[in-house]
Short mmCIF file of C-alpha atoms in Angstrom, two decimals:
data_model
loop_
_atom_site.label_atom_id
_atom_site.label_comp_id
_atom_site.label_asym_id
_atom_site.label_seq_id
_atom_site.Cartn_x
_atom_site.Cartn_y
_atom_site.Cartn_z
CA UNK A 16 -32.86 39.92 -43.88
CA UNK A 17 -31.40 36.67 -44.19
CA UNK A 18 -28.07 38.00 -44.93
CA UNK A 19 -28.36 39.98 -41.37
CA UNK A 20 -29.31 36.63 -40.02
CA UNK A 21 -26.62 34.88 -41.10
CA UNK A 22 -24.09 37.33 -39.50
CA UNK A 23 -25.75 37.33 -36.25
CA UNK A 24 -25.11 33.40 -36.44
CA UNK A 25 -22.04 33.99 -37.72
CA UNK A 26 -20.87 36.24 -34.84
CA UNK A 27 -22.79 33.90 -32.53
CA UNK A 28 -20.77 31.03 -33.64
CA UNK A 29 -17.22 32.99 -33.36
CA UNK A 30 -18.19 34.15 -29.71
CA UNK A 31 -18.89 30.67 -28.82
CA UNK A 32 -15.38 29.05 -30.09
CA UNK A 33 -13.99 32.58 -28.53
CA UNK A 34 -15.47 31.50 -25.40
CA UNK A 35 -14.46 27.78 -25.50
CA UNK A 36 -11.13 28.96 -26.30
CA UNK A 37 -10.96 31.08 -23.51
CA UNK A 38 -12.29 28.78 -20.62
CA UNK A 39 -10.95 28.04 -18.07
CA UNK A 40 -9.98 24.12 -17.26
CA UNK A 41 -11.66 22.32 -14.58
CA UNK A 42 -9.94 22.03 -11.41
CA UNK A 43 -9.22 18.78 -9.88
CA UNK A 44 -7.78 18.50 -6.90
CA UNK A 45 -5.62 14.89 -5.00
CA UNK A 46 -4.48 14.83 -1.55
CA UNK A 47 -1.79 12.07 -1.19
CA UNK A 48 0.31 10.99 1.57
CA UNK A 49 3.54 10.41 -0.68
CA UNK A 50 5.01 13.12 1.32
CA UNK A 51 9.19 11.36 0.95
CA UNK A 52 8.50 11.77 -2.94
CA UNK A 53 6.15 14.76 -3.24
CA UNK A 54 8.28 16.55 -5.76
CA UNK A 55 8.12 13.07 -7.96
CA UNK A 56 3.84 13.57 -7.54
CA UNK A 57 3.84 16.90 -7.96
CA UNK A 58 5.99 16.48 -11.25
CA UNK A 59 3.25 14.12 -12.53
CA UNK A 60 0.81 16.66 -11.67
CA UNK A 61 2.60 19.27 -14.54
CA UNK A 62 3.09 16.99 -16.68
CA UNK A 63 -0.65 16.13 -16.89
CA UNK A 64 -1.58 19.49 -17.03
CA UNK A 65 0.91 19.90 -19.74
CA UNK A 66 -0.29 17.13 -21.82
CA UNK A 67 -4.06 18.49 -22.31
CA UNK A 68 -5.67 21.38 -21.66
CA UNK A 69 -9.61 20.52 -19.97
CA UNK A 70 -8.43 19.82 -16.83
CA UNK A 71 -5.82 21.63 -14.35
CA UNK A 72 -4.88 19.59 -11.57
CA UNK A 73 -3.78 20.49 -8.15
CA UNK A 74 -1.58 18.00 -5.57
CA UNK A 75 -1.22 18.49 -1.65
CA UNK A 76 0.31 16.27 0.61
CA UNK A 77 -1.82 15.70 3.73
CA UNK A 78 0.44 13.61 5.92
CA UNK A 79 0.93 9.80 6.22
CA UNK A 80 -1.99 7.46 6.28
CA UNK A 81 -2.41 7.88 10.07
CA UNK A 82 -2.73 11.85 9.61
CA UNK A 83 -4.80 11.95 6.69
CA UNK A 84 -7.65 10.35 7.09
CA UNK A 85 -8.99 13.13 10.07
CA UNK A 86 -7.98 15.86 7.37
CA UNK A 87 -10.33 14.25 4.68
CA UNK A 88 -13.18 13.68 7.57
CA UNK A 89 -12.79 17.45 8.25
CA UNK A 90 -13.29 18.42 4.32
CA UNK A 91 -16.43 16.01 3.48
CA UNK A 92 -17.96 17.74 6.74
CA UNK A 93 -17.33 20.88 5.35
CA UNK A 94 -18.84 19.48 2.01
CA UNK A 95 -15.61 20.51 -0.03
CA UNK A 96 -13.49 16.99 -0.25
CA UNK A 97 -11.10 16.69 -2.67
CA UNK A 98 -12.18 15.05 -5.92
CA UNK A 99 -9.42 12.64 -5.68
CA UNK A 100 -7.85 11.38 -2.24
CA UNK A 101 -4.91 8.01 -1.50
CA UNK A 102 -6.91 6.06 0.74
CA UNK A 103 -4.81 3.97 2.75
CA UNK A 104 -6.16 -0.34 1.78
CA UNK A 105 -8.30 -0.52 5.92
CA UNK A 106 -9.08 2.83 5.87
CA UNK A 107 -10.39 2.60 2.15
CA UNK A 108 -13.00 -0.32 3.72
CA UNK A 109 -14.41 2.49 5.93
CA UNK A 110 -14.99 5.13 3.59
CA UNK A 111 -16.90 2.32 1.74
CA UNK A 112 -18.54 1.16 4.54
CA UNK A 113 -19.71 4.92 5.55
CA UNK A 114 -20.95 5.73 2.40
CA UNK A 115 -18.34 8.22 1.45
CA UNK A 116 -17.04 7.45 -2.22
CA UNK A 117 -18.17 7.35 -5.44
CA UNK A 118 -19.05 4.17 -7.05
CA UNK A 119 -16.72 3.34 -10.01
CA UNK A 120 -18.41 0.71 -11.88
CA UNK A 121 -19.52 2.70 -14.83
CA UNK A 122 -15.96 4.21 -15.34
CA UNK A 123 -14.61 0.68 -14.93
CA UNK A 124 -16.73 -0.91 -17.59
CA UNK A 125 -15.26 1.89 -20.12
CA UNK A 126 -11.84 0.79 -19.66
CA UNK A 127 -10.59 -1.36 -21.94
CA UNK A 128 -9.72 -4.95 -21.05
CA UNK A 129 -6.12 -4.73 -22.71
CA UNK A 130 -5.71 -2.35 -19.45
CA UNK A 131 -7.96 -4.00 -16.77
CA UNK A 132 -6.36 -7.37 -17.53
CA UNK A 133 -2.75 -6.42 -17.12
CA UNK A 134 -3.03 -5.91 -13.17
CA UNK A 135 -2.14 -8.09 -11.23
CA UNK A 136 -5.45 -10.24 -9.89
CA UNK A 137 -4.75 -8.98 -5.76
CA UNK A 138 -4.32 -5.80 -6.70
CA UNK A 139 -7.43 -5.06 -8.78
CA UNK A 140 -9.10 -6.83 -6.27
CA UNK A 141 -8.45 -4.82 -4.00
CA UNK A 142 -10.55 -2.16 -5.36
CA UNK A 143 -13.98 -3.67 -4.42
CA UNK A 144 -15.69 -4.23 -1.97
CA UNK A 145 -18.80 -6.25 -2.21
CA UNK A 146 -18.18 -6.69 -6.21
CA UNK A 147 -18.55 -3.30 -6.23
CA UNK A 148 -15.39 -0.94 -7.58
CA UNK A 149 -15.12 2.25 -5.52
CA UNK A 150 -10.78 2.13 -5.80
CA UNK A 151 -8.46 2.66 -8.06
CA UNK A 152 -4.92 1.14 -7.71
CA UNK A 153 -1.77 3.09 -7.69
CA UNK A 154 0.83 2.33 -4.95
CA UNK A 155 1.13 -1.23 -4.13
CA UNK A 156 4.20 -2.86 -1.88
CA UNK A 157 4.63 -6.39 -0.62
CA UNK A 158 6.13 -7.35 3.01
CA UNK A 159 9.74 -8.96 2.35
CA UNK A 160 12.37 -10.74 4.82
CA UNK A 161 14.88 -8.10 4.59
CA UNK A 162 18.59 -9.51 6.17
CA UNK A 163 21.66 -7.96 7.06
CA UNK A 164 23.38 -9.88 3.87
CA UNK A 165 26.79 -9.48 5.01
CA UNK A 166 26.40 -11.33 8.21
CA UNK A 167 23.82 -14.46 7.05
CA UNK A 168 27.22 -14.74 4.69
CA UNK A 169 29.69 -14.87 6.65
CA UNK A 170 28.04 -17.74 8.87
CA UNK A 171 27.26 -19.38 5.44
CA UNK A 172 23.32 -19.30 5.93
CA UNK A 173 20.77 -18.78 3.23
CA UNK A 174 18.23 -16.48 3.56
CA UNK A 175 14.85 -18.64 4.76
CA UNK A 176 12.06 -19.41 2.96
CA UNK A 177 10.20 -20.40 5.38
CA UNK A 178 8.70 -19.79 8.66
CA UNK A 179 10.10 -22.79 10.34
CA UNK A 180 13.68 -22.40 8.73
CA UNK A 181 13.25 -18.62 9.82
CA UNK A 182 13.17 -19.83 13.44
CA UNK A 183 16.01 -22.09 13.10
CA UNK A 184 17.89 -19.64 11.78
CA UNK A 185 17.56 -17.05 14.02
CA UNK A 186 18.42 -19.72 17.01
CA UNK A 187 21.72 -20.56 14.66
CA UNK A 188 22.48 -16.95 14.73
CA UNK A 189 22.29 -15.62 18.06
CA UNK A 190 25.83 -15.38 19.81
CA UNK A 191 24.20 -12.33 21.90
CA UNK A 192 22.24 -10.43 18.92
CA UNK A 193 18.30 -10.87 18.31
CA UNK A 194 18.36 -11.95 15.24
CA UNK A 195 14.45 -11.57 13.98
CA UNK A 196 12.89 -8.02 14.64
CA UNK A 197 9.24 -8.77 15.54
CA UNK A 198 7.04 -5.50 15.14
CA UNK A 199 3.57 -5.66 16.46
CA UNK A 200 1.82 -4.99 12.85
CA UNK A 201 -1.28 -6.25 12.01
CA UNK A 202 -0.25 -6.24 8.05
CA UNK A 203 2.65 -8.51 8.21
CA UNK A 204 0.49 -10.99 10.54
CA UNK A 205 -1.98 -11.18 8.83
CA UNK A 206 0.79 -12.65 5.97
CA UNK A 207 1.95 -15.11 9.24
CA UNK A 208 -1.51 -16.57 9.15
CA UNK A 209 -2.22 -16.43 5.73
CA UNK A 210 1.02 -18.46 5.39
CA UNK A 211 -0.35 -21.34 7.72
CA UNK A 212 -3.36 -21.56 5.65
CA UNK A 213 -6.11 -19.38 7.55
CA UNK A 214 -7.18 -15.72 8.00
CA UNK A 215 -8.06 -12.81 10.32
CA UNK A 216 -11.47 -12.33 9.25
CA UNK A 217 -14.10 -14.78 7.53
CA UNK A 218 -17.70 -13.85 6.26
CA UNK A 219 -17.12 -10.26 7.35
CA UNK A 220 -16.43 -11.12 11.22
CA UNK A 221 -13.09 -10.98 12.93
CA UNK A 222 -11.47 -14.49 12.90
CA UNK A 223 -8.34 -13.92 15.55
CA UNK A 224 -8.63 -16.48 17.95
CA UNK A 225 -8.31 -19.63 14.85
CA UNK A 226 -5.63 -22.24 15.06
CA UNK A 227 -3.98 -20.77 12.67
CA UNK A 228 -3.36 -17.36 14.50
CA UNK A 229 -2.27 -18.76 17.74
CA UNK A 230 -0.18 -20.82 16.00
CA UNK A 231 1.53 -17.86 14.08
CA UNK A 232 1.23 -15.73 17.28
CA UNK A 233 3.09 -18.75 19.49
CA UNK A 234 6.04 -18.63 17.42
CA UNK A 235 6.81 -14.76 17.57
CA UNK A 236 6.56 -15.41 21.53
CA UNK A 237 8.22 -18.19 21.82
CA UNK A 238 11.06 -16.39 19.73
CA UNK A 239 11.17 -13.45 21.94
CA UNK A 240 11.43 -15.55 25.27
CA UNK A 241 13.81 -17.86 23.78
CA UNK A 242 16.04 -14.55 23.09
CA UNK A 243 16.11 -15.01 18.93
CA UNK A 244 14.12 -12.23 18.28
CA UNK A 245 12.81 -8.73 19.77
CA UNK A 246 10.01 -6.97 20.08
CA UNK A 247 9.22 -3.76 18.66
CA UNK A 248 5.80 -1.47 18.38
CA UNK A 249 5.33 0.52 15.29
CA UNK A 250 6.05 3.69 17.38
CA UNK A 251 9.36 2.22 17.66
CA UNK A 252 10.15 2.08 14.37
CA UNK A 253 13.05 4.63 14.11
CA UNK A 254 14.95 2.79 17.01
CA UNK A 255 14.51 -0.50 15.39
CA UNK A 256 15.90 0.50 12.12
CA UNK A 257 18.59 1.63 13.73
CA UNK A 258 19.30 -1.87 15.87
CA UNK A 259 18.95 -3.20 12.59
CA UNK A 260 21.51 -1.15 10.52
CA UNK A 261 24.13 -1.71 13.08
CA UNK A 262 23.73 -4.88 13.33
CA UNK A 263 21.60 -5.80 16.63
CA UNK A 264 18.71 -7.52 14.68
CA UNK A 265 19.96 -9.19 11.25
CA UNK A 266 16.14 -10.18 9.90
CA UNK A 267 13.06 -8.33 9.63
CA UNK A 268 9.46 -8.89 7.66
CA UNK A 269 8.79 -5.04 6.39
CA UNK A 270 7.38 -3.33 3.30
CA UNK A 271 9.54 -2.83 0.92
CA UNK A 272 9.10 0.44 0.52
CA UNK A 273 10.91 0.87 3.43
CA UNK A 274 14.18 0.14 0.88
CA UNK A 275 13.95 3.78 0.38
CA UNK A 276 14.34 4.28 4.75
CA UNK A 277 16.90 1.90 4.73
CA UNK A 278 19.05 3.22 2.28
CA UNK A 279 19.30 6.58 4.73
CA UNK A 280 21.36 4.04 7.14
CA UNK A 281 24.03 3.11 5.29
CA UNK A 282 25.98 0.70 7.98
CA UNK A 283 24.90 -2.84 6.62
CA UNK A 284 24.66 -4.47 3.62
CA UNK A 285 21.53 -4.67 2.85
CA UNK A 286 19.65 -7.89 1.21
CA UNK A 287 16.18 -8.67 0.92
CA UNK A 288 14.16 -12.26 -0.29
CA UNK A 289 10.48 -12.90 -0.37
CA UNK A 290 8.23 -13.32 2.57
CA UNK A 291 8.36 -16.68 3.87
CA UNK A 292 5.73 -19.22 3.44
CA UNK A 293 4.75 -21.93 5.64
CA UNK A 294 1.82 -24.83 4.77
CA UNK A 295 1.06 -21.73 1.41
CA UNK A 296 2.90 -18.81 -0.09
CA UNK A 297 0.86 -15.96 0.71
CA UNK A 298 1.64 -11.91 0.86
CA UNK A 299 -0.84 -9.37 1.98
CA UNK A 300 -0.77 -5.94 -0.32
CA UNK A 301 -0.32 -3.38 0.91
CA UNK A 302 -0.59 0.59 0.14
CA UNK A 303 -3.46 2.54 -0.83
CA UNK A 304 -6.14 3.33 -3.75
CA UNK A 305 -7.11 6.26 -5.38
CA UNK A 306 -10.37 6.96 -4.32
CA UNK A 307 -13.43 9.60 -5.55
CA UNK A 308 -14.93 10.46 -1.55
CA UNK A 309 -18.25 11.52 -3.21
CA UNK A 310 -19.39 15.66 -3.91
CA UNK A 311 -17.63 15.93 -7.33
CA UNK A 312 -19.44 16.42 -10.71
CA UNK A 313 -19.24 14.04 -13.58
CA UNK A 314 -17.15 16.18 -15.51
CA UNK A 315 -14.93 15.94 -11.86
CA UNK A 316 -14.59 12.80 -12.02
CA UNK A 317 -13.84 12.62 -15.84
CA UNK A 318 -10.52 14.64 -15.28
CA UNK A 319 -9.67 12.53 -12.14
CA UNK A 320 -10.07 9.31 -14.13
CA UNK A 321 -8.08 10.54 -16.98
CA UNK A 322 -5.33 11.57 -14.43
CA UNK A 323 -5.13 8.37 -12.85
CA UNK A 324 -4.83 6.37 -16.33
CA UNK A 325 -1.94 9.06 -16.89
CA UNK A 326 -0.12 7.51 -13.54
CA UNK A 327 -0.77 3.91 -14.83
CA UNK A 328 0.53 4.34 -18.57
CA UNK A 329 3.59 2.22 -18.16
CA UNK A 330 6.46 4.07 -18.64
CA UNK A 331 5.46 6.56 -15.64
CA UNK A 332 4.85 3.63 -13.77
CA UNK A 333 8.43 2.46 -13.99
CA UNK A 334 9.94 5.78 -12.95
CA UNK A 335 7.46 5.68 -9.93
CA UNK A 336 8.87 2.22 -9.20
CA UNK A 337 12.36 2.77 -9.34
CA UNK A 338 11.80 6.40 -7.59
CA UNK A 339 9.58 4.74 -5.05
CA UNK A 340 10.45 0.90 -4.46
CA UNK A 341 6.67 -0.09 -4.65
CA UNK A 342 6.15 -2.47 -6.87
CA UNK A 343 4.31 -2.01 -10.37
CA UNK A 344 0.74 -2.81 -10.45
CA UNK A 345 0.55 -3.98 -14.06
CA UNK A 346 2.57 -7.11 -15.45
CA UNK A 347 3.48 -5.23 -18.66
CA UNK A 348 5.80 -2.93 -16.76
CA UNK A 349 8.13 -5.38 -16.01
CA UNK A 350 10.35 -5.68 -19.07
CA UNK A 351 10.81 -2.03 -18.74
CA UNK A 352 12.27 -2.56 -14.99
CA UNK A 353 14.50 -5.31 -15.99
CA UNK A 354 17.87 -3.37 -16.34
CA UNK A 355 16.94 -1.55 -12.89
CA UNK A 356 16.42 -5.34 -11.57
CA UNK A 357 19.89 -6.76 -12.57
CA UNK A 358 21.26 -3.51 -11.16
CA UNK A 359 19.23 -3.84 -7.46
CA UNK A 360 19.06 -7.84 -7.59
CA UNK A 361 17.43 -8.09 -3.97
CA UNK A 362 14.28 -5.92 -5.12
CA UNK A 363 13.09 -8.26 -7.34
CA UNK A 364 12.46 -10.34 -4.15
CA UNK A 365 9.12 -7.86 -3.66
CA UNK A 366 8.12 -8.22 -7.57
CA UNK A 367 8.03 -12.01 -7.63
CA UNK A 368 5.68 -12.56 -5.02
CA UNK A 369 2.88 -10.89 -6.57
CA UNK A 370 1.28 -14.26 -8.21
CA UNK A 371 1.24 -14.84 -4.34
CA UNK A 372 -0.69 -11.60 -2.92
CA UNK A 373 -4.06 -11.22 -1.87
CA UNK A 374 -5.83 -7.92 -0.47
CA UNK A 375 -6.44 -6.88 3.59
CA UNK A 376 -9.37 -7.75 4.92
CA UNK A 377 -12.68 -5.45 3.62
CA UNK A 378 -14.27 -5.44 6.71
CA UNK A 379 -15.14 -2.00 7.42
CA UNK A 380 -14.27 -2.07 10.54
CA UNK A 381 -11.22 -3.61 10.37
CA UNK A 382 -8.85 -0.49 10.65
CA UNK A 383 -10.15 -0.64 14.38
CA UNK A 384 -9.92 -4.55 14.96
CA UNK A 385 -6.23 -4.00 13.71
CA UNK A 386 -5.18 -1.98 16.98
CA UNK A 387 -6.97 -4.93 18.59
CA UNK A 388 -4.86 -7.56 16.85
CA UNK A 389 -1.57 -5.48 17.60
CA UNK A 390 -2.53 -5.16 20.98
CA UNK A 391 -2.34 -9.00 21.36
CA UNK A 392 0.85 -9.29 19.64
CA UNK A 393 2.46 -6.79 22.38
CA UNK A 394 0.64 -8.55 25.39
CA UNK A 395 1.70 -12.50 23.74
CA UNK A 396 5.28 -11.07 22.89
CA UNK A 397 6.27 -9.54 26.42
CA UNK A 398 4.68 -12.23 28.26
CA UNK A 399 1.60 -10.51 29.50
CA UNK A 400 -0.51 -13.11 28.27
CA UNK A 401 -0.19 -16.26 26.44
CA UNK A 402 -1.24 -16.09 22.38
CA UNK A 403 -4.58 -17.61 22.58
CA UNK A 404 -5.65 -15.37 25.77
CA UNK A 405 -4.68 -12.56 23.77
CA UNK A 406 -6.35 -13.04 20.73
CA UNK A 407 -9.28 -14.11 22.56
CA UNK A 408 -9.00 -10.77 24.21
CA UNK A 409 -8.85 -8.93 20.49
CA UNK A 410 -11.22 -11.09 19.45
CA UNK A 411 -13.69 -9.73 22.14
CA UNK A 412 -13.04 -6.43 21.70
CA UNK A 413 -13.48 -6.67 18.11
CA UNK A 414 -16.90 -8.35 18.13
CA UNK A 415 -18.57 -5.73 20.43
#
């Protein structure tokens, strides 16, 4: 009897390592909006899956950060969201702010401190909202001053570093050209402001209408009536880069991921220096966190965690980097990018600002107050209003 017993156990115990043998991995599934380097994600994605064997992992690319945020509203109202989605930094705030994602603190607490403590302060920051962690950081860019090199040059004029040299040296450059490029973006004001000391929202409230935006909002008019600088919308983007490439516009404040657009346009030597302070030195992050939009198991979440500490071991991260032009969210990376540095001098403009960053605004409702806020920059730049009407008017708006 026992010697029947012990082969049923036997053969119960062989079926059961037959059977976790023979499992199938979990599936875990990330829609991105890296759509210029999908390939480069979807690479990662293999080479995960080929480095461990619980978890298979699936990438789609759902369209830029203005496309995919209806796509993931669609999915959690069809209760089958991804288990990981790129959540754009404002529209990150409103999944938070509806509910919508998972709350990371546990997983955070398990990661060790050698890792936490590497990023850089803004951009782990940017993670929580409330002291809460529901974001996890991957791409990260900086706005830069990028200049047609050739040209500043020629009329032997450094690049400025700040604000107020920026205006006198878009006057010194004129001779029929705009110089500066203003685009109505609420990212890169919010840097304009930042720079004079203030900000666009304070205690959770929108904060347009300070001294320190009209201030930042007078000079970008007073540029564009003046003729040293002209106004774009973000719609316009494609016809700006090109007045910039041949040589219409010689300065513009951009991400600079956009090295990667620019690069497509060949006609100007391109160079690139840090964002221009004013009273401070301060550069809003931007990008996007990777973010659990809540439905997925534990076990879910496991394999998405262990994917994203894949993406942030450091020698991925500089290929992502140099692939990419984002800049790397953890200090140690650095010495691995310093042979691509002394090869592309001008991006290392982006990389030494970061001591200098801070996150967008966490207000959830903030990705609408931002069409506000660019609203006023189009209606103080074309004349329609003066600054402080304007950003009264956003202000307004944004406090209904």
């Amino acid at each position: 009897m026992k010697r029947f017993s012990a082969l049923i156990s036997a053969s119960l115990f062989a079926s059961s390592l037959f059977a976790s043998a023979s499992a199938a991995p979990l599936q875990i599934s990330f829609w991105h909006s890296m759509e210029g380097v999908k390939d480069l994600v979807a690479q990662f994605a293999r080479e995960f899956n080929a480095s461990q064997s619980q978890y298979e992992l699936s990438v789609t690319s759902v369209g830029n950060y203005r496309e995919a945020p209806a796509k993931l509203q669609a999915a959690i109202k069809a209760a089958n969201p991804p288990t990981m989605f790129q959540a754009e930094f404002t529209y990150f705030s409103k999944l938070v702010g509806d509910g919508q994602l998972v709350n990371l603190d546990k997983y955070e607490a398990a990661l060790p401190s050698s890792l936490t403590n590497d990023f850089y302060p803004a951009v782990w920051k940017a993670g929580e909202v409330g002291k809460v962690r529901y974001g996890l950081p991957w791409n990260v860019s900086t706005p830069v001053l990028f200049y047609n090199a050739g040209v500043l040059r020629g009329a032997k004029v450094a690049p400025p570093k700040t604000w107020t040299e920026l205006e006198a040296t878009a006057d010194k450059l004129g001779n029929g050209r705009r110089p500066l490029l203003v685009i109505a973006d609420a990212w890169t004001f919010e840097g304009l402001v930042a720079s004079r000391g203030g900000t666009l929202v304070q205690s959770g409230k929108p904060n347009f209408a300070s001294p320190e935006a009209v201030a930042a909002l007078d000079q970008l008019a007073r540029m564009v009536k003046g003729g040293s600088a002209q106004f774009r919308t973000l719609d316009d983007a494609i016809g700006a880069a090109f007045d910039f490439t041949r040589g219409q516009n010689l300065m513009v404040v951009a991400s600079v991921a956009n090295w990667t657009d620019f690069q497509k346009l060949p006609f100007v030597e391109l160079g690139a220096a840090p964002f221009p302070c004013e009273k401070v030195c301060a550069v809003p992050l931007g990008g996007a966190n990777i973010v659990l939009p809540k439905g997925s198991t534990s076990s879910e979440q496991a394999g998405a965690l262990a994917f994203w500490k894949f993406l942030m071991e450091p020698a991925r991260l500089a290929e992502w980097v140099k692939a990419t032009a984002y800049v790397t969210p953890r200090r140690s990376v650095q010495p691995a990018l310093a042979e691509y540095y002394a090869k592309n001098p001008y991006r290392k403009a982006a990389y030494s600002q970061l001591d200098d960053a801070f996150p967008r605004p966490s207000a959830p409702d903030y990705s609408v107050w931002q069409k506000y806020l660019e609203d006023a920059i189009q209606k103080a730049t074309t004349g329609k209003l003066s600054a402080q009407a304007a950003l009264q008017e956003a202000q307004a708006k944004a406090s209904q």
